[in-house]
PDB file of C-alpha atoms in Angstrom:
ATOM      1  CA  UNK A 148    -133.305 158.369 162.743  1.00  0.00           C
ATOM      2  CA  UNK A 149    -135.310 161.212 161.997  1.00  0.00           C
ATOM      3  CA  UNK A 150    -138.807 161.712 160.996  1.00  0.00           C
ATOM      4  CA  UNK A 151    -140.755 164.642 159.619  1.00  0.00           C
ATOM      5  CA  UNK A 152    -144.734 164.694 159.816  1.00  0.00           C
ATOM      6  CA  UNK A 153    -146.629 166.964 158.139  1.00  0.00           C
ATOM      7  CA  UNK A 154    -150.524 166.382 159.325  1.00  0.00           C
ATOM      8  CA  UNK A 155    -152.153 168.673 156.638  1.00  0.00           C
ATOM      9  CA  UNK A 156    -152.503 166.079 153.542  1.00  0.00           C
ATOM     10  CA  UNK A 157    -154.311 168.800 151.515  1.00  0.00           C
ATOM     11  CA  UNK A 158    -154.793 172.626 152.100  1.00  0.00           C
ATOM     12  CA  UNK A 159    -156.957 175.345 149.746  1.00  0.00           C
ATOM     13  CA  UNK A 160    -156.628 178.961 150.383  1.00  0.00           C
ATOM     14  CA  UNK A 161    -158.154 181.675 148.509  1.00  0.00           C
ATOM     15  CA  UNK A 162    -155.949 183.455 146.042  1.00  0.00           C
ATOM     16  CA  UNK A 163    -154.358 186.519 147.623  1.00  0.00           C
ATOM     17  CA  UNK A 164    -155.049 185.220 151.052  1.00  0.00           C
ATOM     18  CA  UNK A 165    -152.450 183.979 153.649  1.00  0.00           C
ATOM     19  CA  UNK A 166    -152.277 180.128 154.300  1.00  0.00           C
ATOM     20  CA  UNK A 167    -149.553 178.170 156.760  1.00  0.00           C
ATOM     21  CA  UNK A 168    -148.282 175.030 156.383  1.00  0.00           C
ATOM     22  CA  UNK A 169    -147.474 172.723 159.057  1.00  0.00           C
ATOM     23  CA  UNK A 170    -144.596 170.809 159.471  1.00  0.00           C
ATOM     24  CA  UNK A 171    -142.806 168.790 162.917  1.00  0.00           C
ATOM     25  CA  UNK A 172    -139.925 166.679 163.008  1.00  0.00           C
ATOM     26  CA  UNK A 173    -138.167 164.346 165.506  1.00  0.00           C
ATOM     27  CA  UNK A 174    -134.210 164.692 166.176  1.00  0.00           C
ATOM     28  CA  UNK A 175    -131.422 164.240 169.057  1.00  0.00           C
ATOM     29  CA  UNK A 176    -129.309 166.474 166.889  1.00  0.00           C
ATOM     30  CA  UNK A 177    -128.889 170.032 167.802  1.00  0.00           C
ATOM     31  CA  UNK A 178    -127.591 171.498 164.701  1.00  0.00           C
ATOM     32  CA  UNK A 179    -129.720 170.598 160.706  1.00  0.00           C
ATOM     33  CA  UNK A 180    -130.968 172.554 158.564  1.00  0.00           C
ATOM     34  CA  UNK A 181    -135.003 172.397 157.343  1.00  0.00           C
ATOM     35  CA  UNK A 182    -135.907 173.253 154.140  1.00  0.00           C
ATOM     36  CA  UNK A 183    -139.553 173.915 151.856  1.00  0.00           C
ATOM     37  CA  UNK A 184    -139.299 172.323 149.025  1.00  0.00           C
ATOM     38  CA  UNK A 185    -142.152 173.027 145.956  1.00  0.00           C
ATOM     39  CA  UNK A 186    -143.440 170.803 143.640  1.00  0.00           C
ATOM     40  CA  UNK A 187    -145.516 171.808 141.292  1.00  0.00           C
ATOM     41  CA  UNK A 188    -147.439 169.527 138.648  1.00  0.00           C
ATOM     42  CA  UNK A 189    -144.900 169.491 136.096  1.00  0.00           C
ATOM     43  CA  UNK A 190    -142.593 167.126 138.993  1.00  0.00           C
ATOM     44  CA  UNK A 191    -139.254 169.258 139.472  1.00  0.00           C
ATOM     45  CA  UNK A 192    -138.711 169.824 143.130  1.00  0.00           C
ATOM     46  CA  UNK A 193    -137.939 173.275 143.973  1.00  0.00           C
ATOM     47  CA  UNK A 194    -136.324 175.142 147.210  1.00  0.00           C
ATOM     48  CA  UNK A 195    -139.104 177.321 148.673  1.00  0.00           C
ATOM     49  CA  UNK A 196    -136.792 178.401 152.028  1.00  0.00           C
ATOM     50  CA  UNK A 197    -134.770 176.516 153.845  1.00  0.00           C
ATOM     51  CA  UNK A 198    -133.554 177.347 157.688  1.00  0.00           C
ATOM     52  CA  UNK A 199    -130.612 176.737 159.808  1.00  0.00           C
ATOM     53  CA  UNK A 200    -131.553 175.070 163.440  1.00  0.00           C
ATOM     54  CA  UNK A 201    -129.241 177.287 165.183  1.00  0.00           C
ATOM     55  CA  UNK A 202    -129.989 180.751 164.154  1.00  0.00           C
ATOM     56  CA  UNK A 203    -132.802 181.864 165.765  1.00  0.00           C
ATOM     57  CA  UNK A 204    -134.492 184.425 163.462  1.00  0.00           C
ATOM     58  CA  UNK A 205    -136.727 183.049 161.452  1.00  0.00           C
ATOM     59  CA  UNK A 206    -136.279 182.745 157.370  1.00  0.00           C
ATOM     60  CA  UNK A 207    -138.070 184.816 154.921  1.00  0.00           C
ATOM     61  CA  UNK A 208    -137.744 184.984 151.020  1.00  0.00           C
ATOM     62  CA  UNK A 209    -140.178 187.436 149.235  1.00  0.00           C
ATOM     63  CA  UNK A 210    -143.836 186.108 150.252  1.00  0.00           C
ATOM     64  CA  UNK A 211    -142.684 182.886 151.927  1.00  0.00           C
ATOM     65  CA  UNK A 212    -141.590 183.310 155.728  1.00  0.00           C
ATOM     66  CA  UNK A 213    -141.297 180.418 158.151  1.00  0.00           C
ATOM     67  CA  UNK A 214    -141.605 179.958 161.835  1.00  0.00           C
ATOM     68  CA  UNK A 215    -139.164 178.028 163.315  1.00  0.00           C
ATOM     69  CA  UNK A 216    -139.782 176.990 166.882  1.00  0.00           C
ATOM     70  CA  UNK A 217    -136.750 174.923 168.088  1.00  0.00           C
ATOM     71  CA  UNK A 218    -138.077 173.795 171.200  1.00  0.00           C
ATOM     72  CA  UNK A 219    -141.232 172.411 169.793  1.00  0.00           C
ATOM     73  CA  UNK A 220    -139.628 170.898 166.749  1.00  0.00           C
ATOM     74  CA  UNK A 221    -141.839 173.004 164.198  1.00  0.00           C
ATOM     75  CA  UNK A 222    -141.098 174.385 161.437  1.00  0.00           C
ATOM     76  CA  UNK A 223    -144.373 175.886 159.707  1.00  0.00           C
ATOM     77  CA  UNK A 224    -144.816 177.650 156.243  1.00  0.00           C
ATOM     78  CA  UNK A 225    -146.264 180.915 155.545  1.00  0.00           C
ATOM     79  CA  UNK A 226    -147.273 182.058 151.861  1.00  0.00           C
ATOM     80  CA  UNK A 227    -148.523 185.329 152.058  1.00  0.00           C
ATOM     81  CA  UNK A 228    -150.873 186.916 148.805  1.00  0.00           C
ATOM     82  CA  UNK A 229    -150.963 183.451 147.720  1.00  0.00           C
ATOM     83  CA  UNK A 230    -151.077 183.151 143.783  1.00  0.00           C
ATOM     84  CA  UNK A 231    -152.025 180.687 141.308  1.00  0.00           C
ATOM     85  CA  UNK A 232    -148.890 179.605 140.786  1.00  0.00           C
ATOM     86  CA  UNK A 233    -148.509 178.895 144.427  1.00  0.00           C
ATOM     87  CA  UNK A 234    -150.161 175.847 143.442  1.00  0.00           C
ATOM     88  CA  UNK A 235    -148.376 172.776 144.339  1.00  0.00           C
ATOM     89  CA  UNK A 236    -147.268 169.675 146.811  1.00  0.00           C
ATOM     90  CA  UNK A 237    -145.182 171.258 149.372  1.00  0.00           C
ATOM     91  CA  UNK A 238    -142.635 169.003 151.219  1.00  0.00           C
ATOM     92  CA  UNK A 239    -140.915 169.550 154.630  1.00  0.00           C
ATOM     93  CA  UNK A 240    -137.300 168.747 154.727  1.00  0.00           C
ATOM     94  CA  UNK A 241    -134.888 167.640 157.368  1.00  0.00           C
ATOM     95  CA  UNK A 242    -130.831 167.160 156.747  1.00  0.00           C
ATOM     96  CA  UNK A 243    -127.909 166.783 159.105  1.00  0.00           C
ATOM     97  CA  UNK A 244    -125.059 168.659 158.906  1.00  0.00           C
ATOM     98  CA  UNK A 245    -122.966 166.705 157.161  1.00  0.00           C
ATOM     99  CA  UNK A 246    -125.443 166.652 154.387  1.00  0.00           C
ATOM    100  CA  UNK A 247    -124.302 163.657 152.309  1.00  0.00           C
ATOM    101  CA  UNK A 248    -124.236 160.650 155.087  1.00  0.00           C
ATOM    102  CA  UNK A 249    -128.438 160.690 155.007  1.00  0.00           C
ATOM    103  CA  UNK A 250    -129.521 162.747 152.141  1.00  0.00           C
ATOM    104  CA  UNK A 251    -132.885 165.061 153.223  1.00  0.00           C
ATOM    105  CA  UNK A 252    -135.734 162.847 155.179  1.00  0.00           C
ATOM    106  CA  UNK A 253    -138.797 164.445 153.902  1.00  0.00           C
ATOM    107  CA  UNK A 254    -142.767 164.765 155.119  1.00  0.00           C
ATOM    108  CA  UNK A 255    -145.461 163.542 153.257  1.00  0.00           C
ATOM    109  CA  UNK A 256    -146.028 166.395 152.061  1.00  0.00           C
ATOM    110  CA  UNK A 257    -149.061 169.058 152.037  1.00  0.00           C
ATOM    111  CA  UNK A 258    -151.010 169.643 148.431  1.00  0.00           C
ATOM    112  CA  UNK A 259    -151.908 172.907 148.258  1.00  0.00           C
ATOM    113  CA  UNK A 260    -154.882 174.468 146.046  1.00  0.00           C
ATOM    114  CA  UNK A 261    -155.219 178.199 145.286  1.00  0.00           C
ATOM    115  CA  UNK A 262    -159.068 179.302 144.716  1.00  0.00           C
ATOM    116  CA  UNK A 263    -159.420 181.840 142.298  1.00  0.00           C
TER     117      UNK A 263
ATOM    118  CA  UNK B  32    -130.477 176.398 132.149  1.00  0.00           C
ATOM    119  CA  UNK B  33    -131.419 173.289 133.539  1.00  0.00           C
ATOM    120  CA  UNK B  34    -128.327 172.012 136.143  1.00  0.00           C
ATOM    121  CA  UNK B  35    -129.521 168.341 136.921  1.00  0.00           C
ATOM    122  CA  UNK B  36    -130.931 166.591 133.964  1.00  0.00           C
ATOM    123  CA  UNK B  37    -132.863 163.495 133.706  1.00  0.00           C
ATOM    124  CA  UNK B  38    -133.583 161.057 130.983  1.00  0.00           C
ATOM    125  CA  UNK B  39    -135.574 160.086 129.711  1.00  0.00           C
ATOM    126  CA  UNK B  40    -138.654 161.596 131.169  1.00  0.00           C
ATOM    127  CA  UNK B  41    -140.819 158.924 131.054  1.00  0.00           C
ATOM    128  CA  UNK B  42    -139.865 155.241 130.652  1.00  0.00           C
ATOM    129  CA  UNK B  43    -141.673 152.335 129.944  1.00  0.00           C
ATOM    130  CA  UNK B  44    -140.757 148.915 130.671  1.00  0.00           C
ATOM    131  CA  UNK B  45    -141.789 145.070 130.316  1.00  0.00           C
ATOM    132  CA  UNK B  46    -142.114 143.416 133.728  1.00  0.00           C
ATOM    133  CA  UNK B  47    -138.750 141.729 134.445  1.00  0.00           C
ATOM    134  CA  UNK B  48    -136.727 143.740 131.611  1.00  0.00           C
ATOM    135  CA  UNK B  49    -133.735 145.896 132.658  1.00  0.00           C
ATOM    136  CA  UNK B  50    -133.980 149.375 132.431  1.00  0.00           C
ATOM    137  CA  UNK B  51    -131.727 152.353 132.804  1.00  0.00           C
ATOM    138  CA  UNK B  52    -132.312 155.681 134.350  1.00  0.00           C
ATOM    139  CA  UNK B  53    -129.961 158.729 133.619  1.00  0.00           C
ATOM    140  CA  UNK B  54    -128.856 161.430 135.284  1.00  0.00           C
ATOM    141  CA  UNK B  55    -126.404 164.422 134.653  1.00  0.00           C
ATOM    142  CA  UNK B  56    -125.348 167.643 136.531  1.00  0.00           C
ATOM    143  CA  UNK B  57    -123.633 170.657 135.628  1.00  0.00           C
ATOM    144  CA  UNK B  58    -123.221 171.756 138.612  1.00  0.00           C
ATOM    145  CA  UNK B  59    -120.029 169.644 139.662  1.00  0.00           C
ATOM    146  CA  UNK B  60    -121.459 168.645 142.967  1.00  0.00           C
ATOM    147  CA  UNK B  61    -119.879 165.824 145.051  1.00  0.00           C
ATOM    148  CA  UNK B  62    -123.058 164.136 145.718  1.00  0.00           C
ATOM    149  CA  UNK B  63    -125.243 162.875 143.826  1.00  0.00           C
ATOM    150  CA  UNK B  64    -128.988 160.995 144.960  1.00  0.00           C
ATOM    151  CA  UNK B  65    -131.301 158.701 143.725  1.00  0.00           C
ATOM    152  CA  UNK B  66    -134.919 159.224 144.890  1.00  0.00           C
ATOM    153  CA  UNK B  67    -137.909 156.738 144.311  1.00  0.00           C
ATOM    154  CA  UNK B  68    -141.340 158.743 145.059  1.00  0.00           C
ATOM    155  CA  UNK B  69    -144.539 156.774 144.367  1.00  0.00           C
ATOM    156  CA  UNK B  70    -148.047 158.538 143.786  1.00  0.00           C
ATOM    157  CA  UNK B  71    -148.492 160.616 146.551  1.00  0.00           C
ATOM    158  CA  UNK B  72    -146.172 159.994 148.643  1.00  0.00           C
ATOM    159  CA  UNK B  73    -142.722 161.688 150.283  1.00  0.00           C
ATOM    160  CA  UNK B  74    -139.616 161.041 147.946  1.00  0.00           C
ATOM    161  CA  UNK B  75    -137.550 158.019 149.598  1.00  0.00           C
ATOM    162  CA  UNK B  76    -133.819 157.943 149.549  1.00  0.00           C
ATOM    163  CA  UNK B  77    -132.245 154.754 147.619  1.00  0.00           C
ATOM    164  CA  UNK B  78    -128.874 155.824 146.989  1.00  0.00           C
ATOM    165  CA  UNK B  79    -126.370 158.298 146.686  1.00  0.00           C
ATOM    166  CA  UNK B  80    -122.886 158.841 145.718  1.00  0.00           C
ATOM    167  CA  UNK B  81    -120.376 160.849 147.786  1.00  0.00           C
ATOM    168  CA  UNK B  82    -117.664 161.346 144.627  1.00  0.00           C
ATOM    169  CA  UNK B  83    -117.362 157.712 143.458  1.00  0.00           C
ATOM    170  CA  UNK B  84    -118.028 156.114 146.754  1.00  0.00           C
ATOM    171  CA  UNK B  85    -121.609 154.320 146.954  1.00  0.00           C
ATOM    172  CA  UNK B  86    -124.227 153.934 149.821  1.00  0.00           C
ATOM    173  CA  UNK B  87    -127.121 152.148 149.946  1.00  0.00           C
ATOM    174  CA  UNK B  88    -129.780 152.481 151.616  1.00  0.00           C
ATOM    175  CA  UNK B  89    -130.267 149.658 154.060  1.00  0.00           C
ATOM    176  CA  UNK B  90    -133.883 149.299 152.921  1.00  0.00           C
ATOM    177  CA  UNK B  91    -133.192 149.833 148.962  1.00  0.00           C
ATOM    178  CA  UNK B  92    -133.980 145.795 147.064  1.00  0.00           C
ATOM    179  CA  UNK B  93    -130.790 144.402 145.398  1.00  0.00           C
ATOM    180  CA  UNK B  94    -132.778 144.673 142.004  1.00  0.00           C
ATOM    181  CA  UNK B  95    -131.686 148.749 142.134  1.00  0.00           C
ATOM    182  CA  UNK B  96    -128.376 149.302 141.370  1.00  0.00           C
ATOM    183  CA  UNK B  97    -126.148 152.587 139.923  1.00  0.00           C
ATOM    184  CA  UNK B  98    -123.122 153.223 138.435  1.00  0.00           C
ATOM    185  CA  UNK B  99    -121.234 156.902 138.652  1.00  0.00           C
ATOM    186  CA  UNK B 100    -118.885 156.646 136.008  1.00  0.00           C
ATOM    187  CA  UNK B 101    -117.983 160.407 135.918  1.00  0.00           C
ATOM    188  CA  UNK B 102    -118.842 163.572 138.033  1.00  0.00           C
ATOM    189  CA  UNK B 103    -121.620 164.255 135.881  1.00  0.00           C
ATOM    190  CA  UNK B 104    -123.089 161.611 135.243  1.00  0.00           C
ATOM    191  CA  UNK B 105    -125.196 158.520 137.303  1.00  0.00           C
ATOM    192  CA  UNK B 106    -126.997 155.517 136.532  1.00  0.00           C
ATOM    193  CA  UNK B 107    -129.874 153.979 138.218  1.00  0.00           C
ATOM    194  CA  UNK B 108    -130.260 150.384 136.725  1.00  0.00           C
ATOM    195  CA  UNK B 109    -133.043 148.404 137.726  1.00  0.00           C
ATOM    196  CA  UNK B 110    -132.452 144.597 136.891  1.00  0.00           C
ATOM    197  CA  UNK B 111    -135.576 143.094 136.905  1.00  0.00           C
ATOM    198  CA  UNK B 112    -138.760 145.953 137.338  1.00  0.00           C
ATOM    199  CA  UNK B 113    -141.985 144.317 138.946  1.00  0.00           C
ATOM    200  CA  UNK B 114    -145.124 146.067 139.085  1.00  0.00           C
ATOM    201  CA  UNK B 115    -144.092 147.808 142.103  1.00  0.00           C
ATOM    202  CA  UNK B 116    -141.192 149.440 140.839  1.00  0.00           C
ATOM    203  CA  UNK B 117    -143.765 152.149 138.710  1.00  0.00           C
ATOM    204  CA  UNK B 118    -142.623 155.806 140.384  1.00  0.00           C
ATOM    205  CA  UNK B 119    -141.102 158.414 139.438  1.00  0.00           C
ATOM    206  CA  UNK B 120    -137.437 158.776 140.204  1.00  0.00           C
ATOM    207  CA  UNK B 121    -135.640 161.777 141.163  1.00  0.00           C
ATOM    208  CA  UNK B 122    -132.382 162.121 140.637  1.00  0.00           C
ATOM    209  CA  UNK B 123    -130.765 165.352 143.091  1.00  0.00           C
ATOM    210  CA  UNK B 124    -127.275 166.819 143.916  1.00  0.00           C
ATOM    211  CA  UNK B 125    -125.477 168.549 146.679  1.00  0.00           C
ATOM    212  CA  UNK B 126    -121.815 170.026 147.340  1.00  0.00           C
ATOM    213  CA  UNK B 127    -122.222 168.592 150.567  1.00  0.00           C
ATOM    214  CA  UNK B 128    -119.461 169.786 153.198  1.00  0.00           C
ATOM    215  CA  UNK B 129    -120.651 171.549 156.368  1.00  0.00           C
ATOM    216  CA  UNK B 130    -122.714 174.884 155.999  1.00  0.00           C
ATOM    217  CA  UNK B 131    -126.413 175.168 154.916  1.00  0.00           C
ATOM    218  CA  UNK B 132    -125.135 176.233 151.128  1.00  0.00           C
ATOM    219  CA  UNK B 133    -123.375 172.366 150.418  1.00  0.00           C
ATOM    220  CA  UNK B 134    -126.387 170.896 151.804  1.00  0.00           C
ATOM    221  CA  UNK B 135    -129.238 172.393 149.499  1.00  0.00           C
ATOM    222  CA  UNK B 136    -130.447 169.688 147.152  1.00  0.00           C
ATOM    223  CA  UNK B 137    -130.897 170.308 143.512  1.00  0.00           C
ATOM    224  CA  UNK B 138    -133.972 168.278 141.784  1.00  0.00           C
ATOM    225  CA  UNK B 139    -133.945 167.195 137.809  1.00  0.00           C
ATOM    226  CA  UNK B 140    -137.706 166.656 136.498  1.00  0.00           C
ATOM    227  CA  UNK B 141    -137.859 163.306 136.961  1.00  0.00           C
ATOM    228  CA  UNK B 142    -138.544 160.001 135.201  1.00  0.00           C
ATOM    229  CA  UNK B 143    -141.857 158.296 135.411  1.00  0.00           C
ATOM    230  CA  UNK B 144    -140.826 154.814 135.064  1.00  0.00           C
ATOM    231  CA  UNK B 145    -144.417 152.390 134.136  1.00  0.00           C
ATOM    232  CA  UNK B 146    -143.811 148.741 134.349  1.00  0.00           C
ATOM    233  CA  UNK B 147    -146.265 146.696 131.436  1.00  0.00           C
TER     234      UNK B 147
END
């Protein structure tokens, strides 16, 4: 089985300031996918970026990169000119391949808090 | 446009009285999940449906059952609620296949259930 751990129960970053998330997982599988999920106080989870274990170049979407590090099992956020609406719990995200046998095994997640 | 929809958004129950969750997509994904997340805390897989065949989680009580009567549409019936049940309850949807695009999961708000 799986397991994601995210160690950071609670982060606070100043706005406009650059903050990473932490996020490790356990597998004998050599091909997932990871995903960031967002969710923000109104409850709806949201893709952030998401990460496929066998491409090596890390994922970036507008302000969010990640870095992926295969061998070490980590798979850590980066939200660069964090904004208010950055605001949010943040949840690491593991799936296998075939997607629907296991459904995503997710972290505890990580609340983040944007100072103004 | 909202894809995955959930109602109601917030339920309340009598301890021991049945209650049903609902959940619809637009999307015409194959799979469809039921999620229990309790304050706090990582979203746990109960369920899902691959088309109209069911798997349960090997942890998931026999008081949570669901029905997929259609593509669109699932059920999450809980038979008798107890105290412990309160969470919100996410209902989520993938195409599934291989490849990273079947696998991304797609959230509806929620519904806080509160057991009284």
């Amino acid at each position: 089985a799986q397991t994601v751990t995210q160690s950071q129960p609670e982060m606070s970053v100043q706005e406009a300031e650059t903050v990473t998330l932490s996020c490790t997982y356990d597998t004998s599988e050599s091909d997932y996918y990871l995903f960031w999920y967002k969710q923000p106080p109104s409850r709806q989870m949201i893709l952030v970026i998401r990460q496929e274990a066998y491409k090596q170049q890390n994922a970036t979407e507008n302000r969010f990169s990640v870095n992926f590090q295969k061998a070490a099992k980590s798979f850590s956020l980066k939200i660069s000119d964090s904004q208010l609406g950055d605001a949010a719990m943040y949840f690491c995200a593991f799936i296998s391949p075939g997607g629907g046998a296991d459904g995503l095994t997710f972290g505890k997640g990580t609340h983040l808090i944007i100072q103004p | 446009d909202a894809m995955v929809i959930q109602n109601p958004r917030y339920q309340v129950t009598q301890f021991g009285k049945p209650v049903t969750l609902s959940c619809s997509q637009t999307l015409n994904h194959n799979v469809m999940y039921w999620y229990q997340q309790k304050s706090s805390q990582a979203p746990k897989l109960l369920f899902h449906y691959y088309d109209k065949d069911f798997n349960n989680e090997a942890d998931t009580p026999d008081n949570f059952q669901s029905r997929r009567p259609n593509t669109s549409f699932c059920f999450l019936d809980i038979r008798s609620p107890g105290l412990g049940d309160a969470a919100m309850y996410l209902c989520a949807t993938s195409r599934d296949g291989t490849g990273l695009g079947n696998t991304e999961a797609f959230f509806g708000q929620g519904t806080r259930l509160t057991v009284v």
